Amino acid sequence: MEFSYEVKDSYAEVKADGRLNMVSAPKLREFVTDVIAGGSNRIVVNLENTAFMDSSGLGALIGCLKAARQAGGDLRIAAVQPQVNMVLKLTSMDKVLTAYPTAGEAFSND
Amino acid sequence: MTEVLASRSFRGPAAEDAIEDVHNDLDSLWLDVPFVNEMDQMTFTTAVIESASNIVQHAQPAGEREVELGVDTTVQPALLQARVSAYYAKPPFGPMEPATPGEDAESGRGLALIEALVTTVTFERQDGTNTWVLSRTSSED
């Protein structure tokens, strides 16, 4: 899995491309923690190119959400693909991790 | 005798690399049986990867040999089945019941997720091997 980020006007967009599984989940956590440490506490994780997520990946997103909130901000997810949406719904975590159609819409009303 | 339309077998050290190998095996399996609908492919793949990851993360060696992961997947006309095994492993420690972790928990959802994804899950312990048998009755398009 490959990670990248871009700081926008009101948030930092993290792109996670590939499979978000037990191998890549700790790396996502570390990557987002570094972005937060760099001064961004409003994070959008763009999952447009994340075709697969397991419970480890879900756990990493929850850890990232907690880290963003502890830094006084928030974390939202965007462009969720069908398999990821299925995992979010089956675990009822779609109520905790708010999904937006695009990264640009995630913080547009704040 | 039940007709097997496609199958894949993996066996190797229960290490992180194995998860990507098993996932690639499943992706290639679906190319052999394109009539299996996308929902069945997606749910079954997720259940198998969850089970295999559980072994890589939690299986403990019973002796000096390292734990090996085995994943045997078969597609039958109306049934998807996988035998996900931990060879040379101790019996699993702790309850085998799915947990219901709190909203902010970062782990503990795997077993419940597997149960939600497949029709039946059974567990076998034989000759030092723990095997999860995952079955999903495939649906019509």
Short mmCIF file of C-alpha atoms in Angstrom, two decimals:
data_model
loop_
_atom_site.label_atom_id
_atom_site.label_comp_id
_atom_site.label_asym_id
_atom_site.label_seq_id
_atom_site.Cartn_x
_atom_site.Cartn_y
_atom_site.Cartn_z
CA MET A 1 0.00 0.00 0.00
CA GLU A 2 1.22 3.51 -0.81
CA PHE A 3 0.50 6.64 1.18
CA SER A 4 0.72 10.27 0.22
CA TYR A 5 -0.67 13.50 1.59
CA GLU A 6 -1.42 17.00 0.50
CA VAL A 7 -2.21 19.94 2.75
CA LYS A 8 -5.26 21.84 1.48
CA ASP A 9 -6.80 25.09 2.77
CA SER A 10 -8.69 23.60 5.70
CA TYR A 11 -7.56 20.00 5.95
CA ALA A 12 -4.87 17.51 5.03
CA GLU A 13 -5.80 14.84 2.50
CA VAL A 14 -4.18 11.45 2.99
CA LYS A 15 -4.38 9.03 0.08
CA ALA A 16 -4.13 5.33 0.84
CA ASP A 17 -3.75 3.28 -2.33
CA GLY A 18 -3.86 -0.52 -2.25
CA ARG A 19 -5.02 -3.07 0.32
CA LEU A 20 -5.55 -1.82 3.85
CA ASN A 21 -4.82 -5.05 5.72
CA MET A 22 -2.82 -6.29 8.71
CA VAL A 23 0.40 -5.54 6.82
CA SER A 24 -0.37 -1.95 5.86
CA ALA A 25 -2.61 -0.92 8.78
CA PRO A 26 0.27 -0.05 11.17
CA LYS A 27 1.89 1.95 8.36
CA LEU A 28 -1.28 4.01 7.85
CA ARG A 29 -1.43 4.69 11.56
CA GLU A 30 2.19 5.85 11.56
CA PHE A 31 1.71 7.96 8.43
CA VAL A 32 -1.34 9.79 9.78
CA THR A 33 0.33 10.27 13.16
CA ASP A 34 3.22 11.99 11.36
CA VAL A 35 0.81 14.21 9.40
CA ILE A 36 -0.87 15.24 12.67
CA ALA A 37 2.53 15.85 14.28
CA GLY A 38 3.30 18.09 11.32
CA GLY A 39 0.49 20.43 12.38
CA SER A 40 -2.63 19.14 10.58
CA ASN A 41 -5.45 17.95 12.82
CA ARG A 42 -8.26 17.93 10.25
CA ILE A 43 -7.60 14.83 8.20
CA VAL A 44 -9.45 13.35 5.26
CA VAL A 45 -8.42 9.83 4.31
CA ASN A 46 -9.20 9.45 0.63
CA LEU A 47 -10.05 5.77 0.04
CA GLU A 48 -10.72 6.12 -3.67
CA ASN A 49 -8.00 3.61 -4.47
CA THR A 50 -8.44 1.37 -1.44
CA ALA A 51 -10.18 -1.67 -2.90
CA PHE A 52 -9.90 -3.77 0.26
CA MET A 53 -9.98 -3.22 4.02
CA ASP A 54 -10.05 -5.80 6.82
CA SER A 55 -10.62 -5.38 10.56
CA SER A 56 -6.96 -4.41 11.05
CA GLY A 57 -7.39 -1.59 8.56
CA LEU A 58 -10.59 -0.52 10.27
CA GLY A 59 -8.74 -0.53 13.61
CA ALA A 60 -6.04 1.70 12.13
CA LEU A 61 -8.64 4.21 10.91
CA ILE A 62 -10.20 4.27 14.38
CA GLY A 63 -6.75 4.84 15.89
CA CYS A 64 -6.15 7.69 13.44
CA LEU A 65 -9.56 9.19 14.29
CA LYS A 66 -8.69 9.14 17.99
CA ALA A 67 -5.28 10.70 17.32
CA ALA A 68 -6.85 13.53 15.26
CA ARG A 69 -9.42 14.22 17.96
CA GLN A 70 -6.78 14.20 20.69
CA ALA A 71 -5.01 16.87 18.64
CA GLY A 72 -8.20 18.95 18.68
CA GLY A 73 -9.33 18.05 15.18
CA ASP A 74 -11.20 15.28 13.41
CA LEU A 75 -10.74 12.58 10.78
CA ARG A 76 -13.17 11.78 8.00
CA ILE A 77 -13.06 9.33 5.15
CA ALA A 78 -13.99 9.88 1.53
CA ALA A 79 -14.65 8.04 -1.74
CA VAL A 80 -15.34 4.74 0.03
CA GLN A 81 -15.40 1.75 -2.33
CA PRO A 82 -17.93 -1.14 -2.06
CA GLN A 83 -15.83 -3.62 -0.05
CA VAL A 84 -14.76 -0.97 2.46
CA ASN A 85 -18.37 0.21 2.76
CA MET A 86 -19.45 -3.36 3.44
CA VAL A 87 -16.93 -3.76 6.29
CA LEU A 88 -17.97 -0.40 7.79
CA LYS A 89 -21.64 -1.37 7.75
CA LEU A 90 -21.22 -4.95 9.03
CA THR A 91 -19.23 -3.65 12.01
CA SER A 92 -21.60 -0.66 12.50
CA MET A 93 -18.56 1.60 12.30
CA ASP A 94 -20.15 3.62 9.50
CA LYS A 95 -21.76 5.61 12.33
CA VAL A 96 -18.37 6.48 13.80
CA LEU A 97 -16.27 6.99 10.70
CA THR A 98 -18.20 9.51 8.64
CA ALA A 99 -17.87 8.87 4.92
CA TYR A 100 -18.16 11.62 2.30
CA PRO A 101 -18.43 11.24 -1.47
CA THR A 102 -15.28 13.25 -2.10
CA ALA A 103 -12.39 14.54 0.01
CA GLY A 104 -13.39 18.10 -0.81
CA GLU A 105 -16.82 17.65 0.77
CA ALA A 106 -15.58 16.20 4.07
CA PHE A 107 -14.98 19.51 5.84
CA SER A 108 -16.87 21.79 3.48
CA ASN A 109 -19.62 22.62 5.98
CA ASP A 110 -17.42 23.17 9.04
CA MET B 1 -19.41 -36.44 -6.01
CA THR B 2 -19.37 -32.68 -5.76
CA GLU B 3 -17.99 -30.88 -8.77
CA VAL B 4 -15.10 -28.53 -8.03
CA LEU B 5 -15.05 -25.75 -10.60
CA ALA B 6 -11.90 -24.00 -9.42
CA SER B 7 -9.52 -24.18 -6.51
CA ARG B 8 -6.37 -22.66 -5.03
CA SER B 9 -4.01 -23.90 -2.34
CA PHE B 10 -1.46 -21.95 -0.36
CA ARG B 11 0.92 -23.16 2.30
CA GLY B 12 3.84 -21.31 3.81
CA PRO B 13 5.20 -19.65 6.94
CA ALA B 14 2.51 -17.78 8.89
CA ALA B 15 4.07 -14.38 8.19
CA GLU B 16 2.87 -11.06 6.79
CA ASP B 17 3.95 -11.93 3.23
CA ALA B 18 1.52 -14.84 3.26
CA ILE B 19 -1.47 -12.50 3.48
CA GLU B 20 -0.62 -10.79 0.20
CA ASP B 21 0.04 -14.19 -1.44
CA VAL B 22 -3.32 -15.57 -0.30
CA HIS B 23 -5.08 -12.40 -1.48
CA ASN B 24 -3.43 -12.69 -4.90
CA ASP B 25 -4.49 -16.36 -5.06
CA LEU B 26 -8.10 -15.36 -4.41
CA ASP B 27 -7.99 -12.61 -7.04
CA SER B 28 -6.79 -15.16 -9.59
CA LEU B 29 -9.37 -17.72 -8.43
CA TRP B 30 -12.22 -15.36 -9.32
CA LEU B 31 -10.84 -15.00 -12.84
CA ASP B 32 -11.48 -18.73 -13.28
CA VAL B 33 -15.10 -18.47 -12.17
CA PRO B 34 -16.42 -15.11 -13.40
CA PHE B 35 -20.02 -16.28 -12.90
CA VAL B 36 -19.60 -15.99 -9.12
CA ASN B 37 -21.17 -12.61 -8.43
CA GLU B 38 -19.15 -9.69 -7.11
CA MET B 39 -20.85 -9.67 -3.72
CA ASP B 40 -19.96 -13.31 -3.09
CA GLN B 41 -16.39 -12.73 -4.24
CA MET B 42 -16.05 -9.69 -2.00
CA THR B 43 -17.54 -11.20 1.13
CA PHE B 44 -15.72 -14.52 0.81
CA THR B 45 -12.36 -12.88 0.11
CA THR B 46 -12.79 -10.68 3.17
CA ALA B 47 -13.64 -13.66 5.41
CA VAL B 48 -10.65 -15.69 4.19
CA ILE B 49 -8.21 -12.79 4.65
CA GLU B 50 -9.61 -12.13 8.14
CA SER B 51 -9.10 -15.78 9.12
CA ALA B 52 -5.62 -15.99 7.63
CA SER B 53 -4.64 -12.72 9.34
CA ASN B 54 -5.94 -14.05 12.63
CA ILE B 55 -3.55 -17.00 12.31
CA VAL B 56 -0.57 -14.82 11.34
CA GLN B 57 -1.24 -12.47 14.25
CA HIS B 58 -2.26 -14.88 16.99
CA ALA B 59 -1.27 -18.52 16.33
CA GLN B 60 1.41 -19.76 18.71
CA PRO B 61 3.82 -22.61 17.86
CA ALA B 62 3.14 -25.85 19.71
CA GLY B 63 6.80 -26.88 19.60
CA GLU B 64 9.99 -25.86 17.91
CA ARG B 65 8.57 -25.71 14.39
CA GLU B 66 7.22 -22.39 13.19
CA VAL B 67 3.50 -22.12 12.56
CA GLU B 68 2.55 -22.55 8.91
CA LEU B 69 -0.53 -21.11 7.26
CA GLY B 70 -2.56 -23.17 4.85
CA VAL B 71 -5.48 -21.89 2.77
CA ASP B 72 -7.37 -24.29 0.51
CA THR B 73 -10.21 -22.72 -1.40
CA THR B 74 -12.73 -24.46 -3.62
CA VAL B 75 -15.58 -23.19 -5.76
CA GLN B 76 -18.48 -25.59 -6.28
CA PRO B 77 -21.63 -24.82 -8.27
CA ALA B 78 -23.45 -23.26 -5.30
CA LEU B 79 -20.81 -23.23 -2.59
CA LEU B 80 -17.64 -21.32 -1.80
CA GLN B 81 -15.49 -23.06 0.80
CA ALA B 82 -12.12 -22.37 2.40
CA ARG B 83 -10.12 -24.40 4.88
CA VAL B 84 -7.82 -21.94 6.66
CA SER B 85 -5.30 -23.83 8.79
CA ALA B 86 -2.60 -23.15 11.33
CA TYR B 87 -0.14 -26.08 11.23
CA TYR B 88 2.13 -26.88 14.20
CA ALA B 89 0.09 -24.51 16.37
CA LYS B 90 -1.19 -24.63 19.92
CA PRO B 91 -4.95 -24.72 20.35
CA PRO B 92 -6.30 -21.15 20.29
CA PHE B 93 -6.05 -19.37 23.62
CA GLY B 94 -9.16 -17.82 25.07
CA PRO B 95 -12.80 -17.89 24.01
CA MET B 96 -13.68 -18.47 20.35
CA GLU B 97 -16.74 -16.28 20.66
CA PRO B 98 -17.02 -13.09 18.63
CA ALA B 99 -16.44 -10.01 20.77
CA THR B 100 -18.49 -6.84 20.78
CA PRO B 101 -15.85 -4.15 21.30
CA GLY B 102 -16.71 -0.54 21.99
CA GLU B 103 -16.83 2.07 19.27
CA ASP B 104 -13.33 3.31 19.96
CA ALA B 105 -11.70 -0.14 20.15
CA GLU B 106 -8.98 -0.66 17.58
CA SER B 107 -9.18 -4.46 17.51
CA GLY B 108 -11.47 -7.37 18.35
CA ARG B 109 -13.92 -7.23 15.43
CA GLY B 110 -12.43 -9.99 13.30
CA LEU B 111 -14.45 -13.00 14.45
CA ALA B 112 -17.76 -11.16 14.36
CA LEU B 113 -16.93 -9.90 10.89
CA ILE B 114 -16.12 -13.43 9.65
CA GLU B 115 -19.43 -14.73 11.01
CA ALA B 116 -21.29 -11.94 9.24
CA LEU B 117 -19.60 -12.67 5.93
CA VAL B 118 -20.11 -16.40 5.49
CA THR B 119 -22.95 -18.87 5.91
CA THR B 120 -21.17 -21.18 8.35
CA VAL B 121 -17.90 -21.17 10.27
CA THR B 122 -16.64 -24.31 11.94
CA PHE B 123 -13.43 -24.98 13.83
CA GLU B 124 -11.47 -28.24 13.84
CA ARG B 125 -8.47 -29.27 15.92
CA GLN B 126 -6.62 -32.34 14.70
CA ASP B 127 -3.00 -33.52 14.88
CA GLY B 128 -1.65 -30.17 16.00
CA THR B 129 -3.54 -28.25 13.33
CA ASN B 130 -6.25 -25.67 13.87
CA THR B 131 -8.57 -25.34 10.89
CA TRP B 132 -11.32 -22.85 10.23
CA VAL B 133 -13.79 -24.05 7.64
CA LEU B 134 -15.60 -21.13 6.03
CA SER B 135 -18.56 -21.84 3.77
CA ARG B 136 -20.67 -19.40 1.84
CA THR B 137 -23.66 -20.53 -0.14
CA SER B 138 -23.33 -18.57 -3.34
CA SER B 139 -26.30 -16.50 -4.39
CA GLU B 140 -27.84 -16.03 -7.79
CA ASP B 141 -27.18 -12.85 -9.74
#
